[in-house]
Coordinates of C-alpha atoms (C1' of nucleotides) in Angstrom, one line a residue:
Chain A
M1 CA -8.7 14.0 2.0
P2 CA -11.1 11.1 3.8
V3 CA -11.1 10.6 7.8
I4 CA -8.7 7.7 8.1
T5 CA -9.1 5.2 10.5
F6 CA -6.7 2.4 11.8
F7 CA -7.1 -0.6 14.2
N8 CA -4.8 0.1 16.7
T9 CA -3.0 -3.0 18.8
L10 CA -2.7 -0.7 21.4
G11 CA -6.2 -0.5 23.2
R12 CA -7.5 -3.2 20.3
S13 CA -10.2 -0.4 18.8
M14 CA -10.5 1.5 15.4
E15 CA -9.1 5.3 16.1
E16 CA -8.8 8.2 13.9
F17 CA -5.5 8.4 12.5
K18 CA -4.3 11.8 13.3
P19 CA -0.5 12.6 12.7
L20 CA 1.8 13.8 15.2
V21 CA 2.9 16.9 12.7
P22 CA 0.0 17.8 10.4
G23 CA 0.3 16.4 6.9
K24 CA 3.5 14.3 8.0
V25 CA 3.8 10.3 9.0
G26 CA 6.6 8.7 10.4
F27 CA 6.4 5.2 10.1
Y28 CA 8.8 2.4 11.2
G29 CA 8.2 -1.0 9.6
C30 CA 9.8 -4.3 11.1
G31 CA 12.2 -5.4 8.5
P32 CA 13.7 -8.8 7.8
T33 CA 16.3 -10.7 9.7
V34 CA 18.8 -11.5 6.5
Y35 CA 20.0 -15.1 7.4
N36 CA 17.8 -16.9 5.2
Y37 CA 15.6 -16.2 2.1
A38 CA 12.2 -14.5 2.9
H39 CA 9.2 -16.6 2.5
I40 CA 5.8 -15.7 1.0
G41 CA 4.3 -15.2 4.5
N42 CA 6.8 -12.6 5.2
L43 CA 6.4 -11.1 2.0
R44 CA 2.3 -10.7 2.6
T45 CA 3.4 -8.4 5.7
Y46 CA 5.6 -6.3 3.4
V47 CA 2.8 -5.9 0.8
F48 CA 0.6 -5.1 3.4
E49 CA 3.0 -2.4 4.6
D50 CA 3.6 -1.0 1.0
I51 CA -0.4 -0.7 0.6
L52 CA -0.3 1.2 3.8
V53 CA 2.6 3.6 2.8
R54 CA 0.7 3.9 -0.8
S55 CA -2.5 4.7 1.1
L56 CA -1.3 7.1 3.1
R57 CA 0.6 8.8 0.3
R58 CA -2.4 9.1 -1.6
F59 CA -4.0 10.9 0.9
G60 CA -1.6 13.3 0.8
L61 CA 0.9 12.8 3.8
D62 CA 4.2 12.9 3.5
V63 CA 5.0 9.5 4.8
T64 CA 9.2 9.0 5.8
H65 CA 9.1 5.2 5.9
V66 CA 11.9 3.5 7.9
M67 CA 12.6 -0.4 7.8
N68 CA 15.5 -1.9 9.8
I69 CA 17.8 -4.7 8.5
T70 CA 18.3 -7.0 11.3
D71 CA 22.1 -8.4 10.5
V72 CA 23.4 -9.1 14.0
G73 CA 21.8 -11.1 17.0
H74 CA 20.7 -14.3 15.3
L75 CA 22.9 -15.1 12.8
S76 CA 24.4 -18.0 14.5
G77 CA 22.1 -19.3 16.7
D78 CA 19.5 -20.6 14.6
D79 CA 19.9 -24.4 13.5
D80 CA 17.4 -24.8 10.7
S81 CA 19.1 -27.6 8.5
G82 CA 18.3 -25.2 5.3
E83 CA 20.0 -22.5 6.9
D84 CA 22.9 -24.6 8.1
K85 CA 23.3 -25.4 4.7
M86 CA 23.6 -21.8 3.5
L87 CA 25.6 -21.2 6.2
R88 CA 28.0 -24.1 5.5
S89 CA 28.3 -23.4 1.6
A90 CA 28.9 -19.5 2.6
K91 CA 31.8 -21.1 4.9
E92 CA 33.0 -23.0 1.6
R93 CA 33.2 -19.9 -0.3
G94 CA 35.4 -18.3 2.6
Q95 CA 32.1 -15.6 3.6
S96 CA 31.6 -13.8 6.5
V97 CA 28.5 -13.6 8.3
L98 CA 27.9 -10.0 7.2
Q99 CA 28.6 -11.3 3.6
I100 CA 25.4 -13.7 4.1
A101 CA 23.8 -10.9 5.4
S102 CA 24.6 -9.0 2.6
Y103 CA 23.5 -11.5 0.4
Y104 CA 20.1 -12.2 1.6
T105 CA 19.3 -8.4 2.4
D106 CA 19.9 -8.4 -1.6
A107 CA 17.6 -11.1 -2.0
F108 CA 14.9 -9.7 0.0
F109 CA 14.6 -6.4 -2.2
A110 CA 14.9 -8.3 -5.1
D111 CA 11.6 -10.0 -3.9
T112 CA 10.0 -6.9 -2.7
E113 CA 10.7 -4.9 -6.1
R114 CA 9.5 -7.7 -8.1
L115 CA 6.4 -7.6 -5.9
G116 CA 5.9 -3.8 -6.7
I117 CA 6.7 -3.0 -3.0
A118 CA 8.2 0.8 -2.9
R119 CA 11.5 0.9 -1.2
P120 CA 11.5 2.3 2.0
D121 CA 12.9 6.1 2.4
V122 CA 15.4 4.6 4.9
V123 CA 16.7 1.3 5.5
C124 CA 19.3 1.2 8.4
K125 CA 21.1 -1.9 9.2
A126 CA 21.7 -3.2 12.9
T127 CA 25.4 -3.5 12.5
E128 CA 25.9 0.2 11.5
H129 CA 23.9 1.4 14.6
V130 CA 25.4 -0.1 17.4
Q131 CA 26.6 3.2 19.0
D132 CA 23.1 4.4 19.0
M133 CA 21.7 1.4 20.7
I134 CA 24.4 1.6 23.5
R135 CA 23.5 5.3 23.6
L136 CA 20.0 4.1 24.2
I137 CA 21.1 1.5 26.4
R138 CA 22.8 4.1 29.0
R139 CA 19.9 6.2 28.8
I140 CA 17.9 3.0 29.9
E141 CA 20.4 2.3 32.5
A142 CA 20.2 5.9 34.0
G143 CA 16.9 5.2 34.5
G144 CA 17.6 2.3 36.8
Y145 CA 15.6 0.0 34.8
T146 CA 18.5 -2.5 34.2
Y147 CA 20.5 -5.1 36.1
S148 CA 23.7 -7.2 35.3
A149 CA 23.6 -11.0 35.7
G150 CA 25.8 -13.5 34.5
G151 CA 27.8 -11.2 32.1
N152 CA 24.5 -9.8 30.7
L153 CA 22.6 -6.4 30.9
Y154 CA 19.0 -7.1 31.3
F155 CA 15.9 -4.7 31.2
D156 CA 14.0 -5.2 34.7
V157 CA 10.3 -5.7 33.3
S158 CA 9.3 -4.9 37.1
K159 CA 10.4 -1.3 37.0
F160 CA 8.1 -0.4 34.1
P161 CA 4.4 -0.8 35.3
R162 CA 3.0 -0.6 31.9
Y163 CA 4.7 -3.6 30.6
G164 CA 2.6 -5.9 28.5
E165 CA 0.1 -3.1 27.9
L166 CA 0.2 -3.8 24.1
A167 CA -0.2 -7.6 24.3
N168 CA -2.5 -7.8 27.0
L169 CA -0.3 -9.5 29.1
R170 CA -0.7 -10.0 32.8
L171 CA 2.7 -11.5 33.8
E172 CA 1.7 -13.4 37.0
E173 CA -0.5 -15.4 34.5
L174 CA 2.1 -16.1 32.1
K175 CA 3.5 -19.4 32.5
A176 CA 7.0 -18.8 32.1
G177 CA 9.2 -21.6 30.7
A178 CA 6.3 -23.5 29.1
R179 CA 8.1 -24.0 26.0
I180 CA 11.8 -22.9 26.5
E181 CA 14.0 -22.7 29.6
V182 CA 14.3 -19.8 31.6
D183 CA 17.2 -17.8 32.0
E184 CA 18.6 -18.4 35.4
N185 CA 19.9 -15.0 35.4
K186 CA 17.0 -13.2 35.1
K187 CA 14.9 -11.9 37.6
N188 CA 11.3 -12.3 35.9
P189 CA 10.8 -14.4 33.0
Q190 CA 9.8 -11.6 30.6
D191 CA 13.0 -9.5 31.5
F192 CA 15.3 -9.3 28.4
V193 CA 18.7 -8.8 27.4
L194 CA 19.7 -5.4 26.3
W195 CA 23.6 -6.4 25.9
F196 CA 24.8 -9.5 25.7
T197 CA 28.7 -10.2 26.8
K198 CA 28.1 -14.2 27.1
S199 CA 26.3 -15.4 24.3
K200 CA 24.4 -18.8 24.4
F201 CA 25.5 -19.2 21.2
E202 CA 29.5 -20.5 20.7
N203 CA 30.2 -18.6 17.7
Q204 CA 28.9 -15.2 17.9
A205 CA 30.7 -13.9 14.8
L206 CA 30.0 -10.0 15.6
I207 CA 30.8 -8.3 18.7
W208 CA 31.8 -4.7 19.9
D209 CA 33.2 -2.8 22.7
S210 CA 30.6 -1.4 25.2
P211 CA 30.6 0.1 28.7
W212 CA 29.2 -3.3 29.9
G213 CA 32.0 -5.3 28.1
R214 CA 32.7 -6.6 24.7
G215 CA 29.7 -8.4 23.4
Y216 CA 26.5 -7.7 21.3
P217 CA 23.2 -6.0 21.4
G218 CA 19.8 -7.5 22.4
W219 CA 17.6 -8.1 19.8
H220 CA 15.0 -5.8 20.3
V221 CA 16.8 -2.7 21.4
E222 CA 17.9 -2.1 17.4
C223 CA 14.4 -1.3 16.7
S224 CA 14.0 1.5 19.5
A225 CA 17.5 3.0 18.6
M226 CA 17.1 3.4 14.9
S227 CA 13.7 4.5 14.7
M228 CA 14.3 7.4 17.1
K229 CA 17.3 8.1 15.1
Y230 CA 15.2 8.6 12.3
L231 CA 11.8 9.3 13.3
G232 CA 12.3 11.0 16.6
E233 CA 11.5 10.1 19.9
S234 CA 7.6 9.9 19.3
F235 CA 6.4 9.1 16.2
D236 CA 3.2 7.4 14.1
I237 CA 2.9 4.2 13.0
H238 CA 4.9 0.9 13.8
A239 CA 3.9 -1.7 12.0
G240 CA 4.5 -5.5 12.0
G241 CA 3.7 -9.2 11.8
V242 CA 0.9 -10.4 14.9
D243 CA 4.0 -12.5 16.4
H244 CA 5.6 -9.6 17.3
I245 CA 3.3 -8.3 19.4
P246 CA 3.8 -10.4 22.8
V247 CA 7.6 -10.1 22.6
H248 CA 9.3 -7.9 20.4
H249 CA 7.0 -4.9 20.5
T250 CA 6.1 -5.2 23.9
N251 CA 9.8 -4.9 25.0
E252 CA 10.4 -2.5 22.4
I253 CA 7.8 -0.2 23.8
A254 CA 9.4 -0.9 27.4
Q255 CA 12.9 0.2 26.6
S256 CA 12.0 3.3 24.6
E257 CA 9.6 4.5 27.0
A258 CA 11.9 3.8 29.7
A259 CA 15.1 5.7 27.9
T260 CA 13.0 8.8 26.9
G261 CA 10.1 9.0 29.2
K262 CA 8.1 9.9 26.5
P263 CA 5.1 7.7 24.7
W264 CA 6.9 6.1 21.9
V265 CA 4.5 5.3 18.9
R266 CA 1.2 6.3 18.6
Y267 CA -0.6 3.4 16.0
W268 CA 0.4 -0.3 16.1
L269 CA -0.8 -2.3 13.3
H270 CA -0.2 -5.6 12.9
A271 CA -0.4 -8.3 9.7
E272 CA -2.0 -11.3 10.3
F273 CA -0.4 -14.4 9.3
L274 CA -0.4 -16.3 5.7
V275 CA -1.3 -19.9 7.0
M276 CA -1.3 -23.3 4.9
D277 CA -3.4 -26.2 5.4
K278 CA -1.5 -27.3 8.3
G279 CA -0.7 -23.7 10.1
K280 CA 1.3 -21.2 9.2
M281 CA 4.4 -21.3 7.4
S282 CA 7.5 -21.8 9.4
K283 CA 11.0 -23.0 8.5
S284 CA 11.0 -25.3 11.3
K285 CA 7.9 -27.1 9.9
G286 CA 9.6 -27.0 6.5
N287 CA 6.8 -25.9 4.7
F288 CA 8.0 -22.5 3.6
I289 CA 7.6 -21.2 0.2
T290 CA 9.8 -18.6 -1.4
L291 CA 8.8 -15.9 -3.8
Q292 CA 11.1 -17.7 -6.3
N293 CA 9.4 -21.0 -5.9
L294 CA 6.2 -19.3 -6.9
L295 CA 8.0 -18.0 -10.1
D296 CA 9.5 -21.2 -11.1
G297 CA 5.7 -22.5 -10.7
G298 CA 4.5 -20.3 -13.6
F299 CA 3.2 -17.7 -11.4
E300 CA 4.1 -13.7 -11.5
A301 CA 5.4 -12.0 -8.6
L302 CA 2.3 -9.7 -9.1
D303 CA 0.0 -12.5 -9.0
Y304 CA 1.1 -12.9 -5.3
R305 CA 0.5 -9.7 -4.5
Y306 CA -2.9 -9.8 -6.2
F307 CA -3.4 -12.8 -4.0
C308 CA -2.8 -11.1 -0.8
L309 CA -4.8 -8.2 -1.9
G310 CA -7.8 -10.8 -1.8
G311 CA -7.6 -10.7 2.1
H312 CA -7.7 -8.2 4.7
Y313 CA -4.8 -7.6 6.4
R314 CA -5.8 -8.6 9.9
S315 CA -7.1 -11.7 8.7
Q316 CA -5.3 -15.1 8.2
L317 CA -5.1 -15.7 4.8
S318 CA -5.1 -19.5 3.4
F319 CA -2.5 -20.0 0.6
S320 CA -2.6 -23.0 -1.4
D321 CA -1.7 -23.9 -5.1
D322 CA -5.6 -23.8 -5.7
A323 CA -5.9 -20.5 -4.1
M324 CA -2.8 -19.3 -6.0
A325 CA -3.7 -20.5 -9.2
Q326 CA -7.1 -18.6 -8.8
A327 CA -5.3 -15.3 -7.9
R328 CA -3.5 -15.7 -11.3
A329 CA -6.5 -16.4 -13.3
S330 CA -8.4 -13.4 -11.7
R331 CA -5.4 -11.3 -12.4
K332 CA -5.2 -12.0 -15.8
A333 CA -9.0 -11.8 -16.5
M334 CA -8.2 -8.1 -15.2
L335 CA -5.5 -7.4 -17.0
E336 CA -7.7 -8.4 -20.2
K337 CA -10.5 -6.5 -19.3
F338 CA -8.4 -3.6 -18.7
L339 CA -6.6 -3.9 -21.9
D340 CA -10.1 -4.2 -23.8
L341 CA -11.2 -1.2 -22.5
R342 CA -7.9 0.6 -23.3
T343 CA -8.4 -0.7 -26.8
H344 CA -12.1 0.8 -26.7
A345 CA -10.6 4.1 -25.4
G346 CA -8.4 4.6 -28.3
T347 CA -6.8 7.7 -28.5
A348 CA -9.5 9.4 -26.6
E349 CA -7.9 12.1 -24.2
V350 CA -7.6 10.5 -20.7
P351 CA -9.5 12.7 -18.3
N352 CA -7.7 14.1 -15.1
R353 CA -9.6 13.7 -12.0
S354 CA -11.9 16.8 -11.8
R355 CA -13.3 16.1 -15.3
L356 CA -14.2 12.2 -14.8
H357 CA -17.4 11.1 -15.8
A358 CA -19.5 11.5 -12.2
G359 CA -20.1 7.7 -12.2
V360 CA -16.7 6.8 -12.5
L361 CA -15.8 9.7 -9.8
A362 CA -18.3 8.3 -7.4
R363 CA -16.5 4.6 -7.8
L364 CA -13.0 6.4 -7.0
E365 CA -14.5 8.1 -4.2
R366 CA -15.9 5.0 -2.6
F367 CA -12.6 3.4 -3.3
D368 CA -10.7 6.0 -1.2
K369 CA -12.9 5.8 1.6
L370 CA -12.4 2.2 1.8
L371 CA -9.1 2.5 1.9
A372 CA -9.4 5.0 4.5
E373 CA -11.3 2.5 6.9
D374 CA -8.4 0.5 8.0
L375 CA -7.4 -0.2 4.6
A376 CA -10.3 -2.3 3.2
V377 CA -8.4 -3.7 0.4
P378 CA -10.8 -6.7 -0.5
R379 CA -13.5 -4.2 -0.8
A380 CA -11.5 -1.8 -2.8
L381 CA -10.5 -4.4 -5.2
A382 CA -13.9 -5.2 -5.9
E383 CA -14.7 -1.6 -6.3
L384 CA -11.8 -1.7 -9.4
W385 CA -13.8 -4.9 -10.7
G386 CA -17.1 -3.0 -10.4
L387 CA -15.5 0.0 -12.2
L388 CA -14.0 -2.4 -15.1
K389 CA -17.2 -4.0 -15.6
D390 CA -20.0 -1.1 -15.7
P391 CA -20.6 -0.9 -19.2
S392 CA -22.4 2.7 -18.6
L393 CA -19.0 4.2 -18.1
P394 CA -16.8 5.8 -20.8
P395 CA -13.8 3.6 -21.5
A396 CA -11.3 6.4 -21.4
D397 CA -12.4 7.5 -18.1
V398 CA -12.6 3.9 -16.6
V399 CA -9.0 3.4 -18.0
A400 CA -7.9 6.7 -15.9
A401 CA -9.7 6.0 -13.0
A402 CA -8.4 2.2 -12.9
L403 CA -4.9 3.5 -13.2
D404 CA -5.3 5.6 -10.4
M405 CA -6.5 2.9 -8.0
D406 CA -3.7 0.8 -9.3
T407 CA -1.1 3.5 -8.0
V408 CA -2.2 1.9 -4.5
L409 CA -3.2 -1.7 -5.5
G410 CA 0.0 -2.2 -7.8
I411 CA -1.4 -5.0 -9.5
G412 CA 0.4 -3.8 -12.9
L413 CA -2.2 -2.2 -15.2
A414 CA 0.2 0.2 -16.5
G415 CA 2.3 -2.3 -17.5
A416 CA -0.3 -4.5 -19.0
R417 CA 0.3 -6.2 -22.3
R418 CA -1.2 -8.5 -24.5
E419 CA 2.3 -10.2 -25.5
E420 CA 4.3 -12.4 -23.5
K421 CA 7.2 -12.0 -25.4
S422 CA 8.7 -10.0 -28.0
L423 CA 8.7 -11.5 -31.6
S424 CA 11.1 -10.9 -34.3
D425 CA 9.7 -9.0 -37.3
E426 CA 10.7 -12.3 -39.2
E427 CA 8.3 -14.3 -37.0
R428 CA 5.5 -11.7 -37.1
S429 CA 5.5 -12.0 -40.9
K430 CA 5.5 -15.6 -40.7
I431 CA 2.6 -15.8 -38.5
Q432 CA 0.7 -13.3 -40.3
A433 CA 1.2 -15.1 -43.5
L434 CA -0.3 -18.2 -42.0
V435 CA -3.1 -16.0 -40.4
D436 CA -3.6 -14.7 -43.9
R437 CA -3.8 -18.0 -45.4
R438 CA -6.1 -19.6 -43.3
T439 CA -8.3 -16.2 -44.0
E440 CA -8.4 -16.9 -47.6
A441 CA -9.1 -20.4 -46.7
K442 CA -12.1 -19.4 -44.7
K443 CA -13.1 -17.4 -47.3
A444 CA -12.9 -20.4 -49.7
K445 CA -15.0 -22.2 -47.1
N446 CA -12.2 -24.7 -47.0
W447 CA -12.8 -25.7 -43.4
A448 CA -10.1 -28.5 -43.5
E449 CA -7.3 -26.3 -44.6
A450 CA -8.6 -23.5 -42.2
D451 CA -8.6 -25.8 -38.8
A452 CA -5.1 -27.3 -40.3
L453 CA -3.5 -23.9 -40.3
R454 CA -5.2 -23.1 -36.9
Q455 CA -3.5 -26.2 -35.8
E456 CA -0.3 -25.3 -36.8
L457 CA -0.4 -22.0 -35.5
K458 CA -0.9 -23.2 -32.2
D459 CA 1.8 -25.5 -32.4
L460 CA 4.2 -22.2 -33.0
G461 CA 2.3 -21.3 -29.5
I462 CA -0.2 -18.8 -31.2
V463 CA -3.8 -19.0 -30.8
L464 CA -6.3 -17.0 -33.0
E465 CA -9.5 -15.3 -32.3
D466 CA -12.1 -14.3 -34.9
G467 CA -14.0 -11.3 -34.1
P468 CA -15.9 -8.8 -36.0
R469 CA -13.0 -7.1 -36.8
G470 CA -11.5 -9.8 -38.3
T471 CA -8.9 -12.3 -36.9
V472 CA -6.4 -11.4 -34.0
W473 CA -3.8 -13.6 -32.8
K474 CA -2.3 -14.1 -29.3
Q475 CA 0.6 -15.7 -27.8
L476 CA -0.4 -18.9 -25.8
K477 CA 0.4 -18.3 -22.3
A478 CA 3.9 -20.8 -21.8
Chain B
rG1 C1' -1.9 -23.2 32.3
rG2 C1' -2.9 -18.1 30.2
rC3 C1' -3.8 -14.4 26.2
rG4 C1' -6.1 -13.8 21.4
rC5 C1' -8.3 -15.1 16.8
rC6 C1' -11.0 -17.8 13.4
rG7 C1' -15.2 -21.5 11.6
rU8 C1' -19.6 -17.7 5.2
rA9 C1' -21.6 -21.3 -1.2
rC10 C1' -16.9 -26.2 -4.9
rC11 C1' -12.4 -22.8 -3.8
rC12 C1' -10.2 -18.1 -1.9
rA13 C1' -13.0 -14.3 0.7
rA14 C1' -15.7 -9.2 2.0
rG15 C1' -19.6 -7.8 4.9
rU16 C1' -23.4 -5.7 8.3
rG17 C1' -28.3 -5.7 14.4
rG18 C1' -32.9 -5.3 9.2
rU19 C1' -32.3 -9.9 5.6
rA20 C1' -25.3 -12.3 2.3
rA21 C1' -19.4 -7.8 -2.1
rG22 C1' -16.0 -9.5 -5.3
rG23 C1' -13.0 -13.1 -7.7
rG24 C1' -11.9 -18.2 -9.6
rA25 C1' -14.2 -22.4 -10.8
rG26 C1' -19.1 -25.2 -12.4
rA27 C1' -23.7 -24.8 -15.6
rG28 C1' -27.1 -22.8 -19.1
rG29 C1' -27.4 -19.1 -23.1
rU30 C1' -25.7 -15.3 -27.0
rC31 C1' -22.2 -15.3 -30.5
rU32 C1' -19.3 -18.7 -33.9
rG33 C1' -18.1 -23.2 -40.1
rC34 C1' -14.8 -24.8 -35.6
rA35 C1' -12.6 -22.6 -31.4
rA36 C1' -11.5 -19.1 -28.4
rA37 C1' -12.8 -14.6 -26.5
rA38 C1' -16.2 -11.4 -25.0
rC39 C1' -21.1 -10.8 -23.1
rC40 C1' -25.8 -12.3 -20.4
rU41 C1' -27.9 -15.9 -16.7
rU42 C1' -27.3 -19.0 -12.9
rU43 C1' -24.7 -21.4 -8.0
rA44 C1' -25.8 -20.1 0.5
rU45 C1' -33.9 -18.4 2.3
rG46 C1' -28.2 -19.4 4.4
rC47 C1' -23.3 -17.6 7.0
rA48 C1' -19.9 -24.7 12.3
rU49 C1' -23.9 -26.6 15.8
rC50 C1' -27.2 -25.4 20.3
rG51 C1' -29.4 -22.1 23.1
rG52 C1' -30.3 -16.7 24.8
rU53 C1' -31.3 -11.4 24.2
rU54 C1' -34.3 -8.5 20.2
rC55 C1' -39.5 -6.4 16.7
rA56 C1' -35.7 -8.1 13.9
rA57 C1' -29.0 -12.3 14.5
rU58 C1' -24.7 -14.5 9.9
rU59 C1' -23.8 -9.9 12.7
rC60 C1' -24.6 -9.3 20.4
rC61 C1' -24.5 -12.9 24.6
rG62 C1' -23.2 -17.9 26.3
rA63 C1' -22.1 -23.2 25.7
rU64 C1' -20.5 -27.0 22.5
rC65 C1' -17.3 -28.8 18.3
rG66 C1' -13.4 -28.0 15.1
rG67 C1' -9.2 -25.0 13.1
rC68 C1' -5.3 -21.7 14.1
rG69 C1' -1.7 -17.9 16.3
rC70 C1' 1.0 -16.4 20.3
rC71 C1' 3.1 -16.8 25.6
rU72 C1' 10.9 -18.9 22.5
rC73 C1' 14.1 -16.7 17.1
rC74 C1' 9.9 -16.3 13.9
rA75 C1' 5.9 -11.5 9.2

RNA sequence: GGCGCCGUACCCAAGUGGUAAGGGAGAGGUCUGCAAAACCUUUAUGCAUCGGUUCAAUUCCGAUCGGCGCCUCCA
C-alpha cells in the first residue's frame, strides 16, 4: 500500500493520511438536498467522492461511507421558478413534501448509479434523525453554547474560540449583511440556528416537538448528528463542495466540537466547482444541466464521468458542449483501443497481478502512487492511456491491468461492447448476406456494385471496414 | 469591504526551481480499388503581462491586467 496523502482544507496543506483506527476509514460525504434534480455540477462532487472511496478501498482500507439526504429545512423557502413548478405540479398531484423528497432522492440515486457511483454504506435521511439532532442540541445547550431569541435557538459563535478555523475566517473582518439581511435576533452575524420555532418561511411543511417548542432543526445540525451516530464522535474524512467551507462545514465543526469537546473530523476534502462560460452552474442563473440533459444530447453517463476524470478535483473544471464532446470521443477511442487489445489477447489466460509483465506492473504501481498523491486522477488516466498504447506490452497483461485500473476509474472497460444495440438473427443474416455479396463484387473487381452495397449497408446503419482478415461490419453510432 | 482560487498550444487539461503529461481537434504519411479503422509523424524555445530573487522560474516573491468562487440556500 502506498503512502496516502491528501490536501487537508483544515490547515491547507498536504498531509499523510493515517486513519484513526488502522485499516478502517470513516467517511462522511455531504449528500443532496432533495428538492430538485441534481445538476452535473453537483454530480462532479459525487464522482470525486466515489473515486476517493474506491481508491481507499483499493489500498485495502475498510471504508464506511455515510451520506445524508437533506429532506427538511429547505423545502419551502426557495423560490426558484423551476422548483416552484415542480412543487406546484406535485401539489396538483396531491403529493406531500416528503413525497417530493422521495421523488428527487430516487432521481439522485438513478443518476449516481448511471455514473457508476457506488452507493454509500449508509444513506441517512434528516427527517428520520430528528431525535438524534435534538439530543445533540441538548448537549450543545448543556455546554452553554446557545441562546434563545425570537423563538429560535441559536449557536453562539463567540463561545467557540476556534470558530472559522477551517475557512480562515476572522469574524471582525467579515462584512455581515453584505449580501443578505442580518437576522436581528442574532448576537453575532455568524450565529446560526440550531432549532427553529419561528420559520422565516410561511409554509414549513415538517415540524416536530422539541424542548424548545414545536419546530424544525437548523440545517447544519443534521450532518453533525448523523455523522456521529454512524461514524462516532471523531472520524476520518469529511468531504463536500468548496462552497460548504465557510458556512456549513464551519458551523458543523463548531456545534459538533461544542457538543463533544473532542476533535470531530480529521481530514477535510473539498471538491472545486464545475464552471460554465459564465461561472458556476446555478439554478438562479438558469444555466444548469442535468445528467438527463446530457443523455438526451446523445452522451452516455460514463462519458460525463470520464469528463470529470480529466481535471483534478481541486481545480475548477470548464464545462462546454465542445469539451463534453471531446470527452466522449476520447472515451470512445479508449474503449475501442481496449476492445482491440482484448481481441488480440484472445483466449490467453489473464494473469493475476503477481504474474504480470514487469512493464505492466510498473505502470500499475505508478497508477496506484498517483491515486495516493491526493487523487491525481488526470495523471492516473494518462497512465492508463500509456498502458493501452504501449506496443511492447503483452495484450493479455495490458487487458488485465486496464481492468484493474478501471475498478477505480469506472470508465466502463469491463462492459465495453462493439455493438450499440442487439440485432435479431434475421437482421444479422441479412447484413451478412449483403456483406458477402459485396465481397464477391470486390473479388470480381466490380467496384460500382461494391460501392452501391456499401451505401446500402450504410443506409441500414452499418459501416464496413476492410482489414487484412477480411471485412468486418459495425453499427453506426446512432 | 474581507477571504480564496485561477490565467499553460485551436479546445479540455496535468505538471515541476533545471528546461512543458494525457486526451480531443487539425495537418502530413503508411495502408487502402474506394472508404474506414489502425498505426507513425507533427502542432507552446513557450506556460496572462511587467519587474524581482536565483547559476537556473512556467514553477518562488511583488505589481498589473483578466476571469472565477465564497462571505445567503447552493456541490
